[in-house]
PDB file of C-alpha atoms and ligand atoms in Angstrom:
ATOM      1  CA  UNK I 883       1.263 -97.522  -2.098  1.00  0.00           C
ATOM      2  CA  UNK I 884       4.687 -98.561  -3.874  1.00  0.00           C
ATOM      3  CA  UNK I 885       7.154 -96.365  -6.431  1.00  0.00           C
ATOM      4  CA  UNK I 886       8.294 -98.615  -8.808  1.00  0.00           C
ATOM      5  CA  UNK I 887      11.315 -97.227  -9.153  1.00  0.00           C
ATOM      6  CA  UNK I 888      11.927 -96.747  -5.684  1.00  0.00           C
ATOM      7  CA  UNK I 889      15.811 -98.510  -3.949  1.00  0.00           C
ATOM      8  CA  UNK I 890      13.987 -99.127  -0.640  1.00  0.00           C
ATOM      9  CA  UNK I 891      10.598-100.454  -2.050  1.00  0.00           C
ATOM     10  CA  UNK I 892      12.295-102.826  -3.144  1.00  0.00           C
ATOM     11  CA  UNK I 893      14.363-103.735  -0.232  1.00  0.00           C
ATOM     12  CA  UNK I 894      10.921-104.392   1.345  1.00  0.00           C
ATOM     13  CA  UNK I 895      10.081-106.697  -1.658  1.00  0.00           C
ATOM     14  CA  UNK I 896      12.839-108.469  -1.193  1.00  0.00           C
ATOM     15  CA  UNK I 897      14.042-107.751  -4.652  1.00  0.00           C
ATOM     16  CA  UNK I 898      17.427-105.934  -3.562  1.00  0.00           C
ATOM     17  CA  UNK I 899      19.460-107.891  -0.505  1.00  0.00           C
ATOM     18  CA  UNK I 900      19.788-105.969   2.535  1.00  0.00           C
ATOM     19  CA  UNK I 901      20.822-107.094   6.435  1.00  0.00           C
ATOM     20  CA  UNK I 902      18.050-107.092   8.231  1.00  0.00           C
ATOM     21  CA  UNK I 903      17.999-106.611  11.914  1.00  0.00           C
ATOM     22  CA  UNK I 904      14.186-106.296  12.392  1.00  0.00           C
ATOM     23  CA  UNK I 905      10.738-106.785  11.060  1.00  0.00           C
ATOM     24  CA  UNK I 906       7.209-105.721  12.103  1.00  0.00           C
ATOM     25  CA  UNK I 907       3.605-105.542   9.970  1.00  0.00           C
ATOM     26  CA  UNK I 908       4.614-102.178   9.504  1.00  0.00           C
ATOM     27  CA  UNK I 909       8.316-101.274   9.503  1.00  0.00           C
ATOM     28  CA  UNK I 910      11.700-103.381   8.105  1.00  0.00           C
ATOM     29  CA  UNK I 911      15.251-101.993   9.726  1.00  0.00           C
ATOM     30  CA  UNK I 912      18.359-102.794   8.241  1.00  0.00           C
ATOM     31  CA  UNK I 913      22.191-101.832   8.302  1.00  0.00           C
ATOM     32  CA  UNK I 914      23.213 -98.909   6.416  1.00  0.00           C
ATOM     33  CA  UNK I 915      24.945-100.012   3.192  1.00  0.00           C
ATOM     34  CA  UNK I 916      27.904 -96.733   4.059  1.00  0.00           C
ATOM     35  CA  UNK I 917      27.223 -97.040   8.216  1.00  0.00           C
ATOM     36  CA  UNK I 918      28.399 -94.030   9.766  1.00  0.00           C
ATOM     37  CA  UNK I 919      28.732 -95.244  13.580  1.00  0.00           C
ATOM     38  CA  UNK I 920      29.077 -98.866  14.969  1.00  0.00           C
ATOM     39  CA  UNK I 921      25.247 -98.868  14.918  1.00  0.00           C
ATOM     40  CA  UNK I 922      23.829 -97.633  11.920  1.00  0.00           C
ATOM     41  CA  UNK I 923      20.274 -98.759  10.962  1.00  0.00           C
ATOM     42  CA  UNK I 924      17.771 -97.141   8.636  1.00  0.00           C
ATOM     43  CA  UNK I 925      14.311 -97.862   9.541  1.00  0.00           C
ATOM     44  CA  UNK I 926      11.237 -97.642   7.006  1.00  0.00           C
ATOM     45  CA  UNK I 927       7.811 -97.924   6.114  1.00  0.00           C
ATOM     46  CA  UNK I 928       6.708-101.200   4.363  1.00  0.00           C
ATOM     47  CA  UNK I 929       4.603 -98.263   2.854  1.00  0.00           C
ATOM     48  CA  UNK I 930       5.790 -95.988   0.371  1.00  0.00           C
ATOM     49  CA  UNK I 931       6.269 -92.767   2.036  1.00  0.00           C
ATOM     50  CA  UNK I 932       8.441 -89.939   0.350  1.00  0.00           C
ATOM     51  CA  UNK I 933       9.564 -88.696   3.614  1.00  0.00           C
ATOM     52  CA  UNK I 934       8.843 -87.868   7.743  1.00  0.00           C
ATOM     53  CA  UNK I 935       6.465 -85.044   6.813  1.00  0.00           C
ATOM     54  CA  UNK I 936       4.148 -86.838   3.987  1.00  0.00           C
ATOM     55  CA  UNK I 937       4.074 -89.612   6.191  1.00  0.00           C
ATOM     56  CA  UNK I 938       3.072 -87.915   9.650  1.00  0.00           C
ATOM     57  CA  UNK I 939       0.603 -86.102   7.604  1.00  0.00           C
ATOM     58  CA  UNK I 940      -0.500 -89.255   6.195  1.00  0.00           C
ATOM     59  CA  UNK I 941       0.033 -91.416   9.099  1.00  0.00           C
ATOM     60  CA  UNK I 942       0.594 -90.276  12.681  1.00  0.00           C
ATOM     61  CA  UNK I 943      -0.097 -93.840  13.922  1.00  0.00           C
ATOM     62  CA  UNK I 944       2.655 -95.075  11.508  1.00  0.00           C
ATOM     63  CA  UNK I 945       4.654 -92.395  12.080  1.00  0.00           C
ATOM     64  CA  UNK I 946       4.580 -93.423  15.505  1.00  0.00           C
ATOM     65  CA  UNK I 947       4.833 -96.933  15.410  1.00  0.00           C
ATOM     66  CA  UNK I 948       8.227 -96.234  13.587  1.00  0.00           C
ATOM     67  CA  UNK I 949       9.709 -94.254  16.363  1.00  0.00           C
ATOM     68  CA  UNK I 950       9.057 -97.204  18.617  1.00  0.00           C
ATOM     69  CA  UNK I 951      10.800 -99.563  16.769  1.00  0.00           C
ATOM     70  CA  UNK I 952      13.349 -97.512  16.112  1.00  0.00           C
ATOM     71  CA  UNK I 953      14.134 -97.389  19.471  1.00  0.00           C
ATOM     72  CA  UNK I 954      13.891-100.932  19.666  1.00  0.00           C
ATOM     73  CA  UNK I 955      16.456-101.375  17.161  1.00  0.00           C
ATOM     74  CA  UNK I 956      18.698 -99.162  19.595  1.00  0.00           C
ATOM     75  CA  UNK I 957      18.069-101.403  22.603  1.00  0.00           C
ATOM     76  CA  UNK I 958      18.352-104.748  20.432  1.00  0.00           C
ATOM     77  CA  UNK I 959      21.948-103.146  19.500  1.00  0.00           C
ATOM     78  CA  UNK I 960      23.051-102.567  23.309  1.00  0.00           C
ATOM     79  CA  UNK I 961      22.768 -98.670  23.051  1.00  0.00           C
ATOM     80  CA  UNK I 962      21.651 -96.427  25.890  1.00  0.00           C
ATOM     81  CA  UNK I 963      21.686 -93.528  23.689  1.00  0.00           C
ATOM     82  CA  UNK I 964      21.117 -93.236  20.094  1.00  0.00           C
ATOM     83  CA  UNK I 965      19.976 -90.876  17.536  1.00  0.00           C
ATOM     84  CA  UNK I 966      17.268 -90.994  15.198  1.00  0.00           C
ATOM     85  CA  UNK I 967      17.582 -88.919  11.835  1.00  0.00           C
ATOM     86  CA  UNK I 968      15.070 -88.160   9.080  1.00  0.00           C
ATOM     87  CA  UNK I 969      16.865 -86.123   6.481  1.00  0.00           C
ATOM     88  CA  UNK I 970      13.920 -84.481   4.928  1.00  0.00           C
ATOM     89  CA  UNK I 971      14.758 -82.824   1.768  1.00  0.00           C
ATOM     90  CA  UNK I 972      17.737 -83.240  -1.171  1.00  0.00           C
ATOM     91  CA  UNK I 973      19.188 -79.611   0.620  1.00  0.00           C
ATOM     92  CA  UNK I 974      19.667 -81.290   4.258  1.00  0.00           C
ATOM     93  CA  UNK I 975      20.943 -84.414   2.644  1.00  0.00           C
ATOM     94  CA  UNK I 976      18.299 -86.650   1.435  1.00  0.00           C
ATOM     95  CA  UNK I 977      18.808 -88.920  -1.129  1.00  0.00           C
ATOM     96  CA  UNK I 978      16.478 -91.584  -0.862  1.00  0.00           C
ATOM     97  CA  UNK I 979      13.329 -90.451  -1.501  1.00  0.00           C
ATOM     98  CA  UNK I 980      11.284 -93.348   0.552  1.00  0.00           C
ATOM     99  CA  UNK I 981      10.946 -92.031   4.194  1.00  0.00           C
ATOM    100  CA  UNK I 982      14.252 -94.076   6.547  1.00  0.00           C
ATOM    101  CA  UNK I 983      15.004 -92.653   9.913  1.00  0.00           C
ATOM    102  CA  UNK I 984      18.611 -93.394  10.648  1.00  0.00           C
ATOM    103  CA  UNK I 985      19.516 -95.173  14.063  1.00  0.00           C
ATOM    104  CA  UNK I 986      23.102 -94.164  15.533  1.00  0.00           C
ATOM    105  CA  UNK I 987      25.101 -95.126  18.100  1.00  0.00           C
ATOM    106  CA  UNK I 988      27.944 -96.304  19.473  1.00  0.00           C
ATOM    107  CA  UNK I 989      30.191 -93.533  19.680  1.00  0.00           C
ATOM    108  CA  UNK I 990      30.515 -90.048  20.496  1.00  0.00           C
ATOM    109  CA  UNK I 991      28.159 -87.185  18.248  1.00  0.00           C
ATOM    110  CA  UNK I 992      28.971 -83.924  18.560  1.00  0.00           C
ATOM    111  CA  UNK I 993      26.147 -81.115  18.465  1.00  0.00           C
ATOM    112  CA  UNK I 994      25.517 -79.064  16.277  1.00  0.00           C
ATOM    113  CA  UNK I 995      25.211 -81.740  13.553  1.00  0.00           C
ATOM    114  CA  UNK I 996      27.034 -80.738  10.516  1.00  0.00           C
TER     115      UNK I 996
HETATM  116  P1  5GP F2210      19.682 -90.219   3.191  1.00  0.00           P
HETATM  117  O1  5GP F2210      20.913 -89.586   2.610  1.00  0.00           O
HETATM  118  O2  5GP F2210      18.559 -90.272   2.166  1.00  0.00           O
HETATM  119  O3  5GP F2210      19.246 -89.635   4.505  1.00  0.00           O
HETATM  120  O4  5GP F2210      20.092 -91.698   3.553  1.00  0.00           O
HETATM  121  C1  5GP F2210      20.103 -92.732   2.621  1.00  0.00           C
HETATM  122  C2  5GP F2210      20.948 -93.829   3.215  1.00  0.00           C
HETATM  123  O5  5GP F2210      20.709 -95.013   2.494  1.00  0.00           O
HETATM  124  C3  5GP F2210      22.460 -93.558   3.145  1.00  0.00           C
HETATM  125  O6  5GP F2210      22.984 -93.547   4.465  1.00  0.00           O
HETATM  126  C4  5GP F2210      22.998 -94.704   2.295  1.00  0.00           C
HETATM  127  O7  5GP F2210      24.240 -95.179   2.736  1.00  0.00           O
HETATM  128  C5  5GP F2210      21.901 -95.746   2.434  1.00  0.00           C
HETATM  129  N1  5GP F2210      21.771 -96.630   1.276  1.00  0.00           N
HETATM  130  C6  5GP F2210      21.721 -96.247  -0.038  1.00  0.00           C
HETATM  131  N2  5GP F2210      21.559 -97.323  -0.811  1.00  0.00           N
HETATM  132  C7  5GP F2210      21.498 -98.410   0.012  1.00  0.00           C
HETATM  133  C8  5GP F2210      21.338 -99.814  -0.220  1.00  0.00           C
HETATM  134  O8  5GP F2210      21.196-100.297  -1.350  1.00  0.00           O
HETATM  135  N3  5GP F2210      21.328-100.611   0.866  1.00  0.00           N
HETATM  136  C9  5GP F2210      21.474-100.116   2.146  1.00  0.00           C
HETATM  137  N4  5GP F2210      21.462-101.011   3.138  1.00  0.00           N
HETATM  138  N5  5GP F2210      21.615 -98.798   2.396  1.00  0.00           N
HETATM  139  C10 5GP F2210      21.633 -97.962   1.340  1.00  0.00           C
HETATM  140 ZN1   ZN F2211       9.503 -96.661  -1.637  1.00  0.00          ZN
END
């Protein structure tokens, strides 16, 4: 399942450039284009996903094997503690509509998010 018009399909194709700091059957992790911390790395589907929900509905196994290597991005970048974000929804600040969780760390986060 691919969008043709979707930015991170793509990325997967290797049809846009991206930094890539990881690969699996499954997943691709890269640096955010605009990072936001010292580690900032969106991790994705190879599959075409349009966000957390459709894909844990779709997937739970893949939904799952994506937290993992997120958190193996975090430990391949040094971190201890990291954060994992799925903005789910234009409203909460979604605007890439192919499912990414976003890996932070490396400096202080405050709580509640903004
Ligand atoms: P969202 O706002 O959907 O949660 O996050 C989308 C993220 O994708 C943003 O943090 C944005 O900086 C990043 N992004 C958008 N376009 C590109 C791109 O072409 N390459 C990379 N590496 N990141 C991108
Ligand atoms: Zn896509």
């Amino acid at each position: 399942m691919t969008s043709a018009d979707c930015l991170f399909c793509k990325i997967v194709a290797g049809e846009i450039p991206a930094t890539l700091v990881a690969e699996t059957a499954d997943t691709v992790a890269f640096r955010d284009i605009n990072a936001q911390a010292p580690t900032h790395v969106l991790v994705i589907p190879r599959e075409h996903h349009r966000d957390i929900a459709a894909m844990a509905a779709a997937d739970p196994c893949l939904t799952g094997r994506l937290a993992a290597d997120a958190a193996a991005v975090a430990a391949q970048d040094g971190l201890t503690g990291f954060r994992l974000v799925f903005n789910t929804g234009a409203e909460v600040g979604q605007s890439v509509f192919h499912v990414h969780g976003h890996v932070l760390g490396g400096r202080e986060f405050r709580w509640p998010p903004g």
